Short mmCIF file of C-alpha atoms in Angstrom, two decimals:
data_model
loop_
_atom_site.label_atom_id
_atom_site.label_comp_id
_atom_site.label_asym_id
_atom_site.label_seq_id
_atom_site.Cartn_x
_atom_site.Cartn_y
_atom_site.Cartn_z
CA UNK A 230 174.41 165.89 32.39
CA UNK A 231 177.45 165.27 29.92
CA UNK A 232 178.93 168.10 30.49
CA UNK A 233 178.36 172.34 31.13
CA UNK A 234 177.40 173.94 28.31
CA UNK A 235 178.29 177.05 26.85
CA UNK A 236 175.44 179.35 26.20
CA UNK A 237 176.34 182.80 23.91
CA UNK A 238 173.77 185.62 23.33
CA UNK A 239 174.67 187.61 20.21
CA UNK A 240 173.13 191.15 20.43
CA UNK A 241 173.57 194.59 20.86
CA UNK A 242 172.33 197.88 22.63
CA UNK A 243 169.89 199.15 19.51
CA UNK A 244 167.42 196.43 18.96
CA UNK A 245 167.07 195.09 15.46
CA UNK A 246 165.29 196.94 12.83
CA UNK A 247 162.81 193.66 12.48
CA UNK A 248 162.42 192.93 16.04
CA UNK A 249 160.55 196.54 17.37
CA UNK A 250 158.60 195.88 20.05
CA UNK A 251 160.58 192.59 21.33
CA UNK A 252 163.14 192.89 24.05
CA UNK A 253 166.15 194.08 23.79
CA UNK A 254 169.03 191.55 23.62
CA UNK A 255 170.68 192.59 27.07
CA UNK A 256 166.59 191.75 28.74
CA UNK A 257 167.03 188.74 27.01
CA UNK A 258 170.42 187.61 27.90
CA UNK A 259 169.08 188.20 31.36
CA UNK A 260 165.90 186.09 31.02
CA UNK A 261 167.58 183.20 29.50
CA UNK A 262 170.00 183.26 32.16
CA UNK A 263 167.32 183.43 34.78
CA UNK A 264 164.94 180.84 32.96
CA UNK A 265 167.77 178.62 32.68
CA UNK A 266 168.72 178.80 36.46
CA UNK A 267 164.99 178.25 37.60
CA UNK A 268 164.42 175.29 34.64
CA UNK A 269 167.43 173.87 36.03
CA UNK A 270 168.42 174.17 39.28
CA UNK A 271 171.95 173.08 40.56
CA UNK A 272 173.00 172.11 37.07
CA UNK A 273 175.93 174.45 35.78
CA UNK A 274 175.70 176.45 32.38
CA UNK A 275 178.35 179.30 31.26
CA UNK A 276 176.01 182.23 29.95
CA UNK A 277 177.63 185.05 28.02
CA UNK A 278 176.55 188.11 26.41
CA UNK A 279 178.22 189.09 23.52
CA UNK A 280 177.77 192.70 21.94
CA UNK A 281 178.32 191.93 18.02
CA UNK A 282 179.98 195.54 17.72
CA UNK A 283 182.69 195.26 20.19
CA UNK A 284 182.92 190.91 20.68
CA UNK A 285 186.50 191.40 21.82
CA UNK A 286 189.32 189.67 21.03
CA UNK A 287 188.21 186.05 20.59
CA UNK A 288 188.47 184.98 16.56
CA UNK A 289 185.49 182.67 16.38
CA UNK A 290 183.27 185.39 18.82
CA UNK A 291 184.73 187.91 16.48
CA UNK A 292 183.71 185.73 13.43
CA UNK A 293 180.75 184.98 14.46
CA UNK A 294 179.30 188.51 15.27
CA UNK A 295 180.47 189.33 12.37
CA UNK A 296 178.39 186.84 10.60
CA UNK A 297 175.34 188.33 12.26
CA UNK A 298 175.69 191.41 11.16
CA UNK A 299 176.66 190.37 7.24
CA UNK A 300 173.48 187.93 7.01
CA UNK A 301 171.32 189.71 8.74
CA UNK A 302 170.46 188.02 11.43
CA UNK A 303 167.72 188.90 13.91
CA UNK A 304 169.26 189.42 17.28
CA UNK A 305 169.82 188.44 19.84
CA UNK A 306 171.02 185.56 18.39
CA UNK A 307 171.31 182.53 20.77
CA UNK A 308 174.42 179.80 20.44
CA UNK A 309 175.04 176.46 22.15
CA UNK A 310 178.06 175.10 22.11
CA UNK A 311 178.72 177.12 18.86
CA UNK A 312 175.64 176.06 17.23
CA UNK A 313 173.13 179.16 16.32
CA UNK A 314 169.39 177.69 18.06
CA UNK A 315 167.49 180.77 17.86
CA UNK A 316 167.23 183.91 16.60
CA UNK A 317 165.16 187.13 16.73
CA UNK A 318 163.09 186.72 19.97
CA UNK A 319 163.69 182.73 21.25
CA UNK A 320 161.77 180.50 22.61
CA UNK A 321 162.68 178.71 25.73
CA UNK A 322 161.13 175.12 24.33
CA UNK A 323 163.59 175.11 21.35
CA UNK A 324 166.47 176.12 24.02
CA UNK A 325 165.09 173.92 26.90
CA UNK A 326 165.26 170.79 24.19
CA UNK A 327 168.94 171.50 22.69
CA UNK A 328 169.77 171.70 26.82
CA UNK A 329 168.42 168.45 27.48
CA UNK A 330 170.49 167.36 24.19
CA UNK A 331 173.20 167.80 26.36
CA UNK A 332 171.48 166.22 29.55
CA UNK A 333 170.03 168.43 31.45
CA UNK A 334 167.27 167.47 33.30
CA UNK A 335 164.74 169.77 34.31
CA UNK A 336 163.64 170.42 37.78
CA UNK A 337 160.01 169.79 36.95
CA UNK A 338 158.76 168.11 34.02
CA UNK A 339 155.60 169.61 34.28
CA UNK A 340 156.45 173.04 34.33
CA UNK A 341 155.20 175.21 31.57
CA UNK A 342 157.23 175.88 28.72
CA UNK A 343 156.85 179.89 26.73
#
């Protein structure tokens, strides 16, 4: 591993107006972080959540939640290491491959992906 990555989910409390009947971005944030843990055990990740309406005091977080809510983006929106990798509802083998970008390896290469 090069180095521990920092993972931000974009979202907020109402779910998008395209993404009825997906999770909301909180269940998400929470199932990334757990998928994460279990897809790579003993190999450290920051995880944040970041509510797009109040993304605190931070100018990029700021700027970026911002962002999502000018274009229109489907959220949660999921960045690593500032770069936007999914959007909407994600899939874990877009996210597992950017993580192993950055050298993670996972605990069994056989496991199923989403």
């Amino acid at each position: 591993m090069e180095k521990k990555v920092t993972i931000q989910v974009y979202g907020a409390e109402q779910i998008c107006a395209s993404c009825v009947g997906a999770p909301s971005s909180k269940d998400t944030f929470e199932w990334l972080k757990a998928a994460l843990s279990r897809k790579y055990p003993g190999q450290p990740f920051d995880i944040q959540y970041i509510d797009i309406f109040a993304p605190g005091d931070d100018q990029k977080v700021r700027a970026f939640a911002q962002k999502v809510m000018d274009e229109d983006l489907f959220y949660p929106v999921v960045v690593i290491e500032g770069e936007p990798v999914a959007e909407g509802n994600p899939r874990l083998k877009k996210i597992y491959a950017v993580m192993e970008q950055y050298g993670y390896i996972p605990e069994n290469a056989f496991a199923a992906h989403d």
